[in-house]
Short mmCIF file of C-alpha atoms in Angstrom, two decimals:
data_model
loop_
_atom_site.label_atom_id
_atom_site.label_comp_id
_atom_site.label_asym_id
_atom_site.label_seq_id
_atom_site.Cartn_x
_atom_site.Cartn_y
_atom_site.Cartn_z
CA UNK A 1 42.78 -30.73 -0.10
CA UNK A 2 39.82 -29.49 2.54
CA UNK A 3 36.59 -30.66 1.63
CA UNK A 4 34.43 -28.68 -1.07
CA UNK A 5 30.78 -27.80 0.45
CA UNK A 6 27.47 -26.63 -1.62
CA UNK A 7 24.68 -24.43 0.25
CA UNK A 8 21.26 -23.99 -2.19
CA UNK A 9 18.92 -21.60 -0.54
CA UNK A 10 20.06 -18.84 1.04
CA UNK A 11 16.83 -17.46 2.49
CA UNK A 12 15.98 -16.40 6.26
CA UNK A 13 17.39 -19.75 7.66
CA UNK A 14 19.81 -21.01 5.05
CA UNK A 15 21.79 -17.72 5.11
CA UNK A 16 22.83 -18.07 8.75
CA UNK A 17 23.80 -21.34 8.36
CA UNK A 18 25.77 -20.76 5.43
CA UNK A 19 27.34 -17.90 7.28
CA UNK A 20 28.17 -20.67 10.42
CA UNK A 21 29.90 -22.59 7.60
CA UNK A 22 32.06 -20.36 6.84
CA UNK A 23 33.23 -18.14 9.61
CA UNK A 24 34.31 -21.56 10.66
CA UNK A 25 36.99 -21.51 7.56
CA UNK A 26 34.92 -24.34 5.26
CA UNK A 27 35.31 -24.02 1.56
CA UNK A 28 31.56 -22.53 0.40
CA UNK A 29 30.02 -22.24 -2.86
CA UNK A 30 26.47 -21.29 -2.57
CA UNK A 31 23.77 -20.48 -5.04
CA UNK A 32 19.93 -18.98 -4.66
CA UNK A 33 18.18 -17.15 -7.04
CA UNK A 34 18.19 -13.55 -4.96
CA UNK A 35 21.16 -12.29 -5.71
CA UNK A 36 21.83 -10.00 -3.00
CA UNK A 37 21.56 -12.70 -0.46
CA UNK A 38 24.28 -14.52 -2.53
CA UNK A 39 26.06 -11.39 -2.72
CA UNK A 40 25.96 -11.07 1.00
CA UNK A 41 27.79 -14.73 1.40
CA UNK A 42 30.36 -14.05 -1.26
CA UNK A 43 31.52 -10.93 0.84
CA UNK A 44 31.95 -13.40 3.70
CA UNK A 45 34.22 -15.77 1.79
CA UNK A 46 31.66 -17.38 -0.26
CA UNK A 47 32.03 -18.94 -4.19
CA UNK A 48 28.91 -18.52 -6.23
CA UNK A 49 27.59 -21.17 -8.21
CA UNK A 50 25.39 -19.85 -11.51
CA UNK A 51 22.84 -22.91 -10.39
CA UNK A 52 22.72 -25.63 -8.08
CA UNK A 53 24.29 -27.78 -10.77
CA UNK A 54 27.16 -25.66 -10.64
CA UNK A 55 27.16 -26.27 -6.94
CA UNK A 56 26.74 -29.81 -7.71
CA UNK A 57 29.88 -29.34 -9.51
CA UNK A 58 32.19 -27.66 -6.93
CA UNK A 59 31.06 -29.70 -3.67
CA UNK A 60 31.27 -33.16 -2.66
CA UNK A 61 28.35 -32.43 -0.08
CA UNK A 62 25.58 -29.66 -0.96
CA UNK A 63 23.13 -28.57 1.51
CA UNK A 64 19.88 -28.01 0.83
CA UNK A 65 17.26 -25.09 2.66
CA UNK A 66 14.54 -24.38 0.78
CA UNK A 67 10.58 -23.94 1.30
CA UNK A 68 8.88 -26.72 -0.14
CA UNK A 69 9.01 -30.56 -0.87
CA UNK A 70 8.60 -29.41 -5.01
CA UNK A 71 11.28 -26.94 -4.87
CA UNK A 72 13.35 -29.38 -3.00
CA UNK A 73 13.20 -31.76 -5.94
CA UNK A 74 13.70 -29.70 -8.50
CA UNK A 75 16.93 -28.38 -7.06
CA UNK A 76 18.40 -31.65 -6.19
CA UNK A 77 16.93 -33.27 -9.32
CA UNK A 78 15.77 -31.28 -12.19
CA UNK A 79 17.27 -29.75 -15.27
CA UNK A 80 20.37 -27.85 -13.87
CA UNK A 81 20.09 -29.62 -10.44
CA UNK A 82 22.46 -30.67 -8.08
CA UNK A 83 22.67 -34.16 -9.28
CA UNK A 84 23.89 -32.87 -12.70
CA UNK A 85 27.00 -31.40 -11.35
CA UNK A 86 28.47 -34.66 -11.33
CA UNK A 87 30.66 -33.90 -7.57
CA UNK A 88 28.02 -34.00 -4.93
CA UNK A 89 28.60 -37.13 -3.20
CA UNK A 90 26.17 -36.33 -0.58
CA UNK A 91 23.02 -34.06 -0.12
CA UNK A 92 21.60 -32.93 3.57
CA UNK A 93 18.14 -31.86 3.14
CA UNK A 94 17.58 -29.41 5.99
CA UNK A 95 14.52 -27.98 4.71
CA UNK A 96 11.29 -29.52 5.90
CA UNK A 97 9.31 -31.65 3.36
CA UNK A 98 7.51 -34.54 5.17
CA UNK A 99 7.91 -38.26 4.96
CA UNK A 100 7.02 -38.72 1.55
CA UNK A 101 8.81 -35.87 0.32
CA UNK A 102 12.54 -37.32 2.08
CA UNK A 103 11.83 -40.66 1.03
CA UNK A 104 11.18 -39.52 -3.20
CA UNK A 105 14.50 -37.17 -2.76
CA UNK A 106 16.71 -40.06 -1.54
CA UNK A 107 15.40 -42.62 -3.88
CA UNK A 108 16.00 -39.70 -6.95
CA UNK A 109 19.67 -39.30 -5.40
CA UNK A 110 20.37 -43.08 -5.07
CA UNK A 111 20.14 -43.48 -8.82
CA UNK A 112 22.47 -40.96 -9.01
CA UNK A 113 24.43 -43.00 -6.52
CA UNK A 114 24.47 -39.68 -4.34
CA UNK A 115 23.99 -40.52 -0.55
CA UNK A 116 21.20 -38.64 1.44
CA UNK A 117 20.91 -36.60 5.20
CA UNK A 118 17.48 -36.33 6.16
CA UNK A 119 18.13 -33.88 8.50
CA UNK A 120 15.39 -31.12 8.77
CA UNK A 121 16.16 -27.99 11.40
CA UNK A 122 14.34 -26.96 14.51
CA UNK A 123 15.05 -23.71 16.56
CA UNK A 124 14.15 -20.68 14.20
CA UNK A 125 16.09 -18.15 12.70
CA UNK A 126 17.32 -16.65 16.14
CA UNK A 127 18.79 -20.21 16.46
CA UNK A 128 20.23 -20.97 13.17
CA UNK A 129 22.46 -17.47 14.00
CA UNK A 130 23.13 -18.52 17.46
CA UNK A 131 24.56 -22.19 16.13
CA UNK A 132 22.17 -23.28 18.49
CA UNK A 133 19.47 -25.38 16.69
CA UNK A 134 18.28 -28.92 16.84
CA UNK A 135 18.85 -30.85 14.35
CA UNK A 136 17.61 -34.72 13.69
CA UNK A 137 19.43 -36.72 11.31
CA UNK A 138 18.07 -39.68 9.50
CA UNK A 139 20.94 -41.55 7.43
CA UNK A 140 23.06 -44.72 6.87
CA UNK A 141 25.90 -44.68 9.97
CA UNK A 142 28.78 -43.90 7.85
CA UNK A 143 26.52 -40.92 5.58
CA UNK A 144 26.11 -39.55 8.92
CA UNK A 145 29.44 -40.08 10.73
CA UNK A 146 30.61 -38.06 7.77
CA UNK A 147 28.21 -35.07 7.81
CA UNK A 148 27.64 -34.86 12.00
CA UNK A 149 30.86 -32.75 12.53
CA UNK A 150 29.60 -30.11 9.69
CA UNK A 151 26.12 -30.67 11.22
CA UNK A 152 27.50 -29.31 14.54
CA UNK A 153 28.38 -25.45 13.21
CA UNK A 154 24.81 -25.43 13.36
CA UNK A 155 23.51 -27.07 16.56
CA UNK A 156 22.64 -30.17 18.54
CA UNK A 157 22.48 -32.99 16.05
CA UNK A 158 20.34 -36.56 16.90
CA UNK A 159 20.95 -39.04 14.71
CA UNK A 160 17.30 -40.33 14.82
CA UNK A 161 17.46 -43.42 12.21
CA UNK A 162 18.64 -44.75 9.27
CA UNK A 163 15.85 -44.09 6.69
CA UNK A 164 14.93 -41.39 4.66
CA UNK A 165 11.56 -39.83 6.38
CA UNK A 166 11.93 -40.88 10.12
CA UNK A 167 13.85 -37.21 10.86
CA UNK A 168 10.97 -35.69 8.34
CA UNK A 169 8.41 -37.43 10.37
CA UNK A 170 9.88 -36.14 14.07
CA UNK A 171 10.28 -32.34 12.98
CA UNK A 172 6.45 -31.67 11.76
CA UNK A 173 5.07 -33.89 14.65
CA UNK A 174 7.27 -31.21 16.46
CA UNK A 175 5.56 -28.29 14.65
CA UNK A 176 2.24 -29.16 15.15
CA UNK A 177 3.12 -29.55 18.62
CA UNK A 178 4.26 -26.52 18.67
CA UNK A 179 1.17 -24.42 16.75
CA UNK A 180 -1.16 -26.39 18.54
CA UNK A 181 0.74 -25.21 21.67
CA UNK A 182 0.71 -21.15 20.59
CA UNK A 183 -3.20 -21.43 19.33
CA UNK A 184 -4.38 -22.36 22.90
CA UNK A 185 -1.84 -19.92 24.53
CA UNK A 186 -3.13 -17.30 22.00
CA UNK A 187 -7.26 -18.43 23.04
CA UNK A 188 -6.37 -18.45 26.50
CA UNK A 189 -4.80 -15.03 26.25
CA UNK A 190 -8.10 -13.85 24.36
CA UNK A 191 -10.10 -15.15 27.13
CA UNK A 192 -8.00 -13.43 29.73
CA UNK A 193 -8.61 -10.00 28.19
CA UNK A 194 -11.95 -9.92 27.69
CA UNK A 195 -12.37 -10.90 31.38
CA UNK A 196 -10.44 -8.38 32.63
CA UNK A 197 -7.36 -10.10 33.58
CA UNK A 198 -3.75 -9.07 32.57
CA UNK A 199 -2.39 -11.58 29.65
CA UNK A 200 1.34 -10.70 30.64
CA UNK A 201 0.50 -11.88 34.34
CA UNK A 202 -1.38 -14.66 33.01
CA UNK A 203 2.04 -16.18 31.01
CA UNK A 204 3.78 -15.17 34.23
CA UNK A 205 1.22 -17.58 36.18
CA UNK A 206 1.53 -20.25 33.47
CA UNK A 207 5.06 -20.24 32.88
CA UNK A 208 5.67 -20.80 36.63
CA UNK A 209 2.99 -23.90 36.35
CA UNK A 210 1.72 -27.34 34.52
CA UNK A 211 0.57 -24.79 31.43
CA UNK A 212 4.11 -23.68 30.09
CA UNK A 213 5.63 -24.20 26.65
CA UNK A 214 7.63 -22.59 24.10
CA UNK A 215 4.55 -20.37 23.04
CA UNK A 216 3.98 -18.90 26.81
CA UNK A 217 7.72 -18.68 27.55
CA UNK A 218 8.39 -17.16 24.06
CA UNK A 219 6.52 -15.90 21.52
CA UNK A 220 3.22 -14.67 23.49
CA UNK A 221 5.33 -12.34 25.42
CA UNK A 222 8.11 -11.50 22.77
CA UNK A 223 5.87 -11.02 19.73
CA UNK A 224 2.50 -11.18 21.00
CA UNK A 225 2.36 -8.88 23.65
CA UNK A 226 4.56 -6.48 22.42
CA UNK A 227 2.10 -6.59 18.82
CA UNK A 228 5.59 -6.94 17.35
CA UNK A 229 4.88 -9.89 15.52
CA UNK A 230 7.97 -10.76 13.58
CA UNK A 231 9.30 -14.38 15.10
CA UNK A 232 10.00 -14.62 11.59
CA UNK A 233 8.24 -17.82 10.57
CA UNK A 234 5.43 -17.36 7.92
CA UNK A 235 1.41 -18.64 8.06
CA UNK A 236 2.20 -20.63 5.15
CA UNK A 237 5.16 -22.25 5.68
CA UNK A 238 3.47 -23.76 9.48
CA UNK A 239 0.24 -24.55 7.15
CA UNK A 240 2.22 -26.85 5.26
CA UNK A 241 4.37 -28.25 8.19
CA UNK A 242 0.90 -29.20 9.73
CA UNK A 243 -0.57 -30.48 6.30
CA UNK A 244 2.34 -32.84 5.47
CA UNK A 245 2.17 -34.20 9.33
CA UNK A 246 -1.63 -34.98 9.17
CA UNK A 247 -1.34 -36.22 5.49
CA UNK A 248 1.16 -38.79 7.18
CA UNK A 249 -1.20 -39.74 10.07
CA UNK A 250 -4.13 -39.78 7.70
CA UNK A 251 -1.93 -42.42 5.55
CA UNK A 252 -1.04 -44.42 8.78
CA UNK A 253 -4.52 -44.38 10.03
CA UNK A 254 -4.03 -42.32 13.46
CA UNK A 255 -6.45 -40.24 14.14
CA UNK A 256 -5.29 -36.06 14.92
CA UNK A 257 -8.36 -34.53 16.56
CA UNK A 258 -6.13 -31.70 18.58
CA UNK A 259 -4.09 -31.08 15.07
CA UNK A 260 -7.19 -30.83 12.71
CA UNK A 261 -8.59 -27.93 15.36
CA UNK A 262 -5.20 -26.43 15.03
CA UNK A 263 -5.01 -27.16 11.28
CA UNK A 264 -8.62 -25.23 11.15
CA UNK A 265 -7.47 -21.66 12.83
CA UNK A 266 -3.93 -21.59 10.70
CA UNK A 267 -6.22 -21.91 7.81
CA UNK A 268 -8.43 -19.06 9.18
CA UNK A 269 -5.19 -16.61 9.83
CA UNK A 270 -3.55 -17.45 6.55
CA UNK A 271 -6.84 -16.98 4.98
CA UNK A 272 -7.18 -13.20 6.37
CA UNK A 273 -3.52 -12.42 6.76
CA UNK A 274 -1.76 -13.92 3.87
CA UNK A 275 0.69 -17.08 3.37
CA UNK A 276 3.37 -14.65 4.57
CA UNK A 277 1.71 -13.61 7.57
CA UNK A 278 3.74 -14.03 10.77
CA UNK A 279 2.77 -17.10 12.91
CA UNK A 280 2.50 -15.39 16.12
CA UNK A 281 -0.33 -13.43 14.24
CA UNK A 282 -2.45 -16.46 14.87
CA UNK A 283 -4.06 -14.74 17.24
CA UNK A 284 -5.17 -11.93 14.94
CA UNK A 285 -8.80 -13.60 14.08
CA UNK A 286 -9.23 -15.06 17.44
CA UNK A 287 -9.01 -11.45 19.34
CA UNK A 288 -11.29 -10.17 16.20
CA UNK A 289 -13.92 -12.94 17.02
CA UNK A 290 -13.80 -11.98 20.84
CA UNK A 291 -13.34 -7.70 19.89
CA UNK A 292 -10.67 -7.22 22.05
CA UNK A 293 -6.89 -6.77 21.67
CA UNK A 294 -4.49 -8.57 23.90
CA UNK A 295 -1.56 -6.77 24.70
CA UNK A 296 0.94 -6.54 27.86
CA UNK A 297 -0.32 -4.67 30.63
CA UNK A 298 -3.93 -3.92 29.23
CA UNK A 299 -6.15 -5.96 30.84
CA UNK A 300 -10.13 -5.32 30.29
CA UNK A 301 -12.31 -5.66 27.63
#
């Protein structure tokens, strides 16, 4: 008999990877409360399950993609959650929900004497299509030895330790890296403009120096310049990414001087734009501050 999987969440991320699942032939039965994104699954081979206790019911291991640590919990372990289904024999957590947040999930799931993936998602939407994100994995050896060849429809998987909240603990140090990285790439593209200099030639000069990263190589010029802004990632979602990582630091003692700063603007932008704003519209109150507008091939105040 193949194996019976569970997919709760089927939102920007989770519906790709549930799609990866199965085009690759894998026995599905998926749940989310929008309907038409279930809907979309089921005419791609998908089951439904009325709840994620009715997944919990049809799969020995349910994944999990959803938004927040809460939502998380409630899912795996609330009235009419997973661990009521009485199947599940394992859950992988690939939403991101901190330290804390992995580590009150697992313990929940133990008493249930259901096994747990840490195993939150790097790469974006674009990725999660592609099969071509990065995944780290924090689990027992033989949780993970049983999970890694699923993990791999998705992407690169790390198995980065073997308790729940090291793989939490890697992927928002890796966020706030990564804001921290657009927020000076979106000042220093401010600054260009208003002197006059061309901010697509400045991410050319960058990207061929010391300066680089993801934000110059990718999102300045993709959704930035272009004033496309749609990477797809919301304000609100990389506000809490950066408040569980400096909640954890704060706990540990370590001080984040860069991180607070960049803590500070997303604040700012989510403040003026909305929780749903796109990230790459971090710039948005910086080029308001400076009045200009940095776009592609319009250098000049």
């Amino acid at each position: 008999m193949s194996l019976k999987l569970g997919f709760v969440g089927i939102g920007r991320m989770g519906a790709p990877m549930a799609r990866r699942l199965l085009a690759a032939g894998l026995d599905l039965t998926v749940y989310d409360p929008n309907a038409e994104a279930v809907e979309a699954l089921v005419r791609s081979g998908a089951k439904v399950g009325g709840s994620p206790a009715a997944v919990g019911a049809a799969a020995e291991i349910v994944f999990l993609s959803l938004p927040t640590p809460d939502i998380v919990q409630a899912a795996a372990l609330g009235q009419e959650g997973i661990a009521e289904g009485g199947t599940a024999r394992i859950v992988v957590d690939l939403s991101t929900t901190g330290p804390r947040g992995a580590k009150a999930l697992a313990a929940g799931l133990l008493e249930r004497d259901i096994a747990t993936v840490d195993c939150p998602v790097s790469g974006g939407v674009a990725g999660a299509e592609a099969g071509r994100l990065t995944l780290m994995a924090a689990s027992p050896q033989d949780t993970f030895a049983e999970a890694a060849p699923l993990l791999s429809h998705f992407g690169k998987v790390t198995h980065v330790g073997t308790e729940p909240g090291q793989a939490q603990l890697i992927k928002v140090i890796n966020n706030l890296m990564s804001v921290t990285a657009l927020a000076i790439a979106s000042e220093g593209c401010v600054l260009a403009q208003k002197a006059g200099i061309d901010p697509a030639m400045l991410m050319q000069v960058v990207n061929s120096g010391s300066g680089r990263s993801n934000a110059s190589e990718d999102k300045i010029p993709k959704y930035v310049l272009t004033r496309s802004f749609d990477f797809g990632f919301a304000l609100g979602l990389s506000a809490k990414d950066v408040r569980l990582c400096l909640d954890e630091a704060e706990a540990l003692g370590v001080p984040m001087i860069v991180g607070s700063a960049a803590r500070q603007l997303l604040t700012v932008a989510k403040g003026e734009l909305g929780p749903e704003g796109d990230l790459t519209a971090l710039i948005q109150p910086i080029e308001r501050w400076a009045g200009v507008e940095v776009a592609g091939g319009k250098g000049g105040a």
